[in-house]
């Protein structure tokens, strides 16, 4: 049975957007409050940006992606799903690693949904697979890129503000290691203290929907299983203290 395409609502936008349900967890973990300024640092193709808008709480939302093609997809998603008079998103295509210099200590909430090995897509798709031999160097450099993006995202966060780091990989090297390394760099090079916040409540709230890995040192990890084929999705909430 084929999947039907979304129809157009009375507001002139499409009815629904299909995405992995676990992709909403980083947005929920961000805990956006009414009037917050929000940055989506690696926003393309736009699903999480759309979810942030749907909270109705963003006073201003900046959505950035370094990739030109992903930025175009992001713009297309916003055009298709958000009424023009309600679109308060500033879309940019900058190197996210520079955001700490571009807009230091600016945002109440920052989502850092970094490029990763995208495990599910890597298993299912041959085209542009990051495990291709030709992309070996790019793959090996991912953890360094992820650390740089998280550091930049936290520097763009206001003191007492919150950032959420997320990936769609099972890799410890791209998940917990990146969080720990970013915290160390912020403390030693930028005299900025960051605290990881407990997200174990998500395991209880969504225990009937998702399967969570029980032994994450920091953050939470959704595992794909037969009865709940979502993820993988890793997310960790960090509060900037200084």
CSV table of C-alpha atoms in Angstrom, one decimal:
chain,number,residue,atom,x,y,z
A,1,UNK,CA,0.0,0.0,0.0
A,2,UNK,CA,1.5,3.3,-1.1
A,3,UNK,CA,2.0,6.2,1.3
A,4,UNK,CA,-0.3,9.1,0.5
A,5,UNK,CA,1.1,12.6,0.1
A,6,UNK,CA,0.1,15.3,2.6
A,7,UNK,CA,-2.8,17.5,1.5
A,8,UNK,CA,-3.0,21.3,1.8
A,9,UNK,CA,-4.8,22.7,4.8
A,10,UNK,CA,-7.1,25.7,5.0
A,11,UNK,CA,-4.1,27.8,5.9
A,12,UNK,CA,-2.4,26.9,2.6
A,13,UNK,CA,0.3,24.7,4.1
A,14,UNK,CA,0.8,21.0,4.0
A,15,UNK,CA,-1.1,18.8,6.6
A,16,UNK,CA,1.7,16.7,8.1
A,17,UNK,CA,5.5,16.1,8.1
A,18,UNK,CA,6.8,12.6,8.4
A,19,UNK,CA,9.8,12.0,10.6
A,20,UNK,CA,11.2,9.5,13.1
A,21,UNK,CA,9.3,10.0,16.4
A,22,UNK,CA,12.6,9.8,18.3
A,23,UNK,CA,13.7,13.0,16.5
A,24,UNK,CA,11.3,14.9,18.6
A,25,UNK,CA,13.0,14.0,21.9
A,26,UNK,CA,15.9,16.5,21.5
A,27,UNK,CA,13.4,19.2,20.9
A,28,UNK,CA,11.5,18.2,24.0
A,29,UNK,CA,14.7,18.0,26.0
A,30,UNK,CA,15.6,21.5,25.0
A,31,UNK,CA,12.6,22.7,27.1
A,32,UNK,CA,11.8,25.9,25.2
A,33,UNK,CA,10.0,28.4,27.3
A,34,UNK,CA,7.7,31.3,26.1
A,35,UNK,CA,9.7,34.2,24.7
A,36,UNK,CA,12.9,32.2,24.3
A,37,UNK,CA,15.5,33.0,21.6
A,38,UNK,CA,16.5,29.7,20.0
A,39,UNK,CA,19.3,28.6,17.6
A,40,UNK,CA,19.1,25.4,15.6
A,41,UNK,CA,22.8,25.2,14.6
A,42,UNK,CA,22.7,22.3,12.1
A,43,UNK,CA,19.1,22.7,11.0
A,44,UNK,CA,18.8,21.0,7.6
A,45,UNK,CA,16.6,19.4,6.3
A,46,UNK,CA,14.2,21.1,8.8
A,47,UNK,CA,12.2,18.6,10.8
A,48,UNK,CA,13.5,19.7,14.2
A,49,UNK,CA,13.2,23.3,13.2
A,50,UNK,CA,9.6,22.7,12.3
A,51,UNK,CA,9.0,21.0,15.7
A,52,UNK,CA,10.6,24.0,17.5
A,53,UNK,CA,8.2,26.3,15.7
A,54,UNK,CA,5.3,24.2,16.7
A,55,UNK,CA,6.0,24.7,20.4
A,56,UNK,CA,4.7,28.3,19.8
A,57,UNK,CA,7.3,29.5,22.3
A,58,UNK,CA,10.1,30.8,20.2
A,59,UNK,CA,10.3,34.6,20.2
A,60,UNK,CA,13.0,34.3,17.6
A,61,UNK,CA,14.4,31.2,15.9
A,62,UNK,CA,17.6,31.1,14.0
A,63,UNK,CA,18.1,28.1,11.7
A,64,UNK,CA,21.5,27.5,10.2
A,65,UNK,CA,23.1,24.8,8.1
A,66,UNK,CA,26.5,25.0,6.4
A,67,UNK,CA,25.3,22.8,3.5
A,68,UNK,CA,23.7,24.7,0.6
A,69,UNK,CA,21.5,21.8,-0.4
A,70,UNK,CA,20.3,21.2,3.1
A,71,UNK,CA,19.6,24.9,3.6
A,72,UNK,CA,17.5,24.9,0.4
A,73,UNK,CA,15.6,21.9,1.7
A,74,UNK,CA,15.1,23.7,5.0
A,75,UNK,CA,13.7,26.8,3.2
A,76,UNK,CA,11.4,24.5,1.2
A,77,UNK,CA,10.1,22.8,4.4
A,78,UNK,CA,9.4,26.2,6.1
A,79,UNK,CA,7.6,27.4,2.9
A,80,UNK,CA,5.5,24.3,2.7
A,81,UNK,CA,4.5,23.9,6.4
A,82,UNK,CA,4.6,27.4,8.0
A,83,UNK,CA,2.1,30.2,7.1
A,84,UNK,CA,4.1,33.2,5.9
A,85,UNK,CA,2.7,35.5,8.5
A,86,UNK,CA,3.9,33.1,11.3
A,87,UNK,CA,7.3,32.4,9.9
A,88,UNK,CA,9.7,34.0,12.3
A,89,UNK,CA,12.7,32.0,11.3
A,90,UNK,CA,16.0,33.6,10.2
A,91,UNK,CA,17.7,31.1,7.9
A,92,UNK,CA,21.5,31.2,7.3
A,93,UNK,CA,24.1,29.0,5.7
A,94,UNK,CA,27.2,29.6,7.8
A,95,UNK,CA,29.9,27.4,9.3
A,96,UNK,CA,28.4,26.5,12.7
A,97,UNK,CA,31.8,26.1,14.2
A,98,UNK,CA,32.2,29.9,14.1
A,99,UNK,CA,28.9,30.6,15.9
A,100,UNK,CA,30.6,31.2,19.3
A,101,UNK,CA,32.4,34.2,17.7
A,102,UNK,CA,29.4,35.3,15.5
A,103,UNK,CA,26.8,35.5,18.3
A,104,UNK,CA,28.4,34.8,21.6
A,105,UNK,CA,26.1,34.4,24.7
A,106,UNK,CA,23.0,35.3,22.6
A,107,UNK,CA,20.5,32.4,22.9
A,108,UNK,CA,18.3,31.0,25.6
A,109,UNK,CA,18.2,27.6,23.9
A,110,UNK,CA,20.5,26.0,21.3
A,111,UNK,CA,20.0,22.7,19.5
A,112,UNK,CA,23.2,21.1,18.2
A,113,UNK,CA,22.0,18.3,16.1
A,114,UNK,CA,25.3,17.4,14.5
A,115,UNK,CA,26.3,15.6,11.3
A,116,UNK,CA,27.1,12.0,12.2
A,117,UNK,CA,27.3,8.5,10.6
A,118,UNK,CA,23.5,8.4,10.4
A,119,UNK,CA,23.4,4.7,11.3
A,120,UNK,CA,19.9,3.9,10.0
A,121,UNK,CA,20.5,5.5,6.6
A,122,UNK,CA,24.0,4.0,6.3
A,123,UNK,CA,22.5,0.5,6.7
A,124,UNK,CA,19.6,1.1,4.3
A,125,UNK,CA,21.1,3.3,1.6
A,126,UNK,CA,24.0,2.9,-0.8
A,127,UNK,CA,24.0,6.4,-2.3
A,128,UNK,CA,26.4,8.8,-0.6
A,129,UNK,CA,27.0,6.4,2.2
A,130,UNK,CA,29.5,7.8,4.7
A,131,UNK,CA,31.0,4.3,5.1
A,132,UNK,CA,32.2,4.4,1.5
A,133,UNK,CA,36.0,4.2,1.1
A,134,UNK,CA,36.0,7.6,-0.6
A,135,UNK,CA,34.6,9.2,2.6
A,136,UNK,CA,37.0,7.5,5.1
A,137,UNK,CA,38.8,10.8,6.0
A,138,UNK,CA,35.5,12.6,6.5
A,139,UNK,CA,34.2,9.8,8.7
A,140,UNK,CA,37.3,9.8,10.8
A,141,UNK,CA,37.1,13.6,11.3
A,142,UNK,CA,33.4,13.5,12.5
A,143,UNK,CA,34.1,13.4,16.3
A,144,UNK,CA,36.4,16.5,16.0
A,145,UNK,CA,33.7,18.3,13.9
A,146,UNK,CA,31.1,17.4,16.5
A,147,UNK,CA,33.1,18.7,19.4
A,148,UNK,CA,33.8,22.0,17.6
A,149,UNK,CA,30.1,22.4,16.8
A,150,UNK,CA,29.0,21.6,20.4
A,151,UNK,CA,31.6,24.1,21.8
A,152,UNK,CA,30.4,26.8,19.4
A,153,UNK,CA,26.8,26.1,20.3
A,154,UNK,CA,27.5,26.4,24.0
A,155,UNK,CA,29.4,29.6,23.5
A,156,UNK,CA,26.4,31.0,21.7
A,157,UNK,CA,24.2,30.0,24.6
A,158,UNK,CA,23.6,32.6,27.3
A,159,UNK,CA,24.9,31.9,30.8
A,160,UNK,CA,22.2,29.8,32.6
A,161,UNK,CA,20.8,28.9,29.1
A,162,UNK,CA,20.5,25.3,27.8
A,163,UNK,CA,21.9,23.5,24.8
A,164,UNK,CA,21.0,20.0,23.6
A,165,UNK,CA,23.5,17.9,21.7
A,166,UNK,CA,22.0,15.1,19.5
A,167,UNK,CA,23.0,12.5,16.9
A,168,UNK,CA,21.3,9.6,15.1
A,169,UNK,CA,24.2,7.1,15.8
A,170,UNK,CA,24.9,4.4,18.4
A,171,UNK,CA,28.6,5.4,18.4
A,172,UNK,CA,30.0,6.2,21.9
A,173,UNK,CA,32.8,8.1,20.2
A,174,UNK,CA,30.2,10.5,18.6
A,175,UNK,CA,28.0,10.7,21.6
A,176,UNK,CA,29.3,10.6,25.2
A,177,UNK,CA,32.9,11.2,24.2
A,178,UNK,CA,32.0,14.4,22.3
A,179,UNK,CA,30.0,15.8,25.3
A,180,UNK,CA,32.9,15.1,27.7
A,181,UNK,CA,35.5,16.5,25.4
A,182,UNK,CA,33.5,19.7,24.7
A,183,UNK,CA,33.0,20.3,28.4
A,184,UNK,CA,36.8,20.0,29.0
A,185,UNK,CA,37.6,22.4,26.1
A,186,UNK,CA,35.1,25.0,27.4
A,187,UNK,CA,36.6,24.8,30.9
A,188,UNK,CA,40.3,24.9,29.9
A,189,UNK,CA,40.2,27.3,26.8
A,190,UNK,CA,37.2,29.5,27.4
A,191,UNK,CA,36.8,29.5,31.2
A,192,UNK,CA,33.2,28.4,30.7
A,193,UNK,CA,31.6,25.9,33.0
A,194,UNK,CA,28.9,23.6,31.7
A,195,UNK,CA,26.8,21.0,33.6
A,196,UNK,CA,25.1,17.9,32.1
A,197,UNK,CA,21.5,17.7,33.3
A,198,UNK,CA,19.6,14.5,34.1
A,199,UNK,CA,17.2,13.3,31.4
A,200,UNK,CA,16.3,10.0,33.1
A,201,UNK,CA,12.6,11.2,33.3
A,202,UNK,CA,12.4,10.6,29.5
A,203,UNK,CA,13.0,6.9,30.1
A,204,UNK,CA,9.9,6.8,32.4
A,205,UNK,CA,7.7,9.1,30.3
A,206,UNK,CA,8.3,7.2,27.1
A,207,UNK,CA,9.0,3.7,28.3
A,208,UNK,CA,6.0,2.4,26.3
A,209,UNK,CA,7.0,4.1,23.1
A,210,UNK,CA,10.8,3.9,22.9
A,211,UNK,CA,13.5,1.5,23.9
A,212,UNK,CA,16.3,3.3,25.9
A,213,UNK,CA,19.8,2.1,26.4
A,214,UNK,CA,20.1,1.6,30.1
A,215,UNK,CA,23.8,2.5,30.6
A,216,UNK,CA,24.6,5.9,29.1
A,217,UNK,CA,27.0,7.8,31.3
A,218,UNK,CA,25.6,11.1,30.2
A,219,UNK,CA,22.5,11.7,28.1
A,220,UNK,CA,20.0,9.2,26.7
A,221,UNK,CA,20.1,6.9,23.7
A,222,UNK,CA,17.0,5.4,21.9
A,223,UNK,CA,17.7,2.0,20.4
A,224,UNK,CA,15.8,0.6,17.4
A,225,UNK,CA,14.1,-2.7,18.4
A,226,UNK,CA,11.4,-4.8,16.7
A,227,UNK,CA,8.6,-3.5,18.9
A,228,UNK,CA,9.7,0.1,18.7
A,229,UNK,CA,11.5,0.7,15.4
A,230,UNK,CA,12.7,4.3,16.2
A,231,UNK,CA,16.2,5.8,16.3
A,232,UNK,CA,18.9,5.5,17.0
A,233,UNK,CA,18.8,8.9,18.6
A,234,UNK,CA,21.2,10.2,21.2
A,235,UNK,CA,20.5,13.4,23.1
A,236,UNK,CA,22.1,15.2,26.0
A,237,UNK,CA,21.0,18.4,27.8
A,238,UNK,CA,23.7,20.8,29.0
A,239,UNK,CA,23.3,24.0,31.0
A,240,UNK,CA,25.9,26.8,30.6
A,241,UNK,CA,26.8,28.0,34.1
A,242,UNK,CA,29.2,30.8,33.3
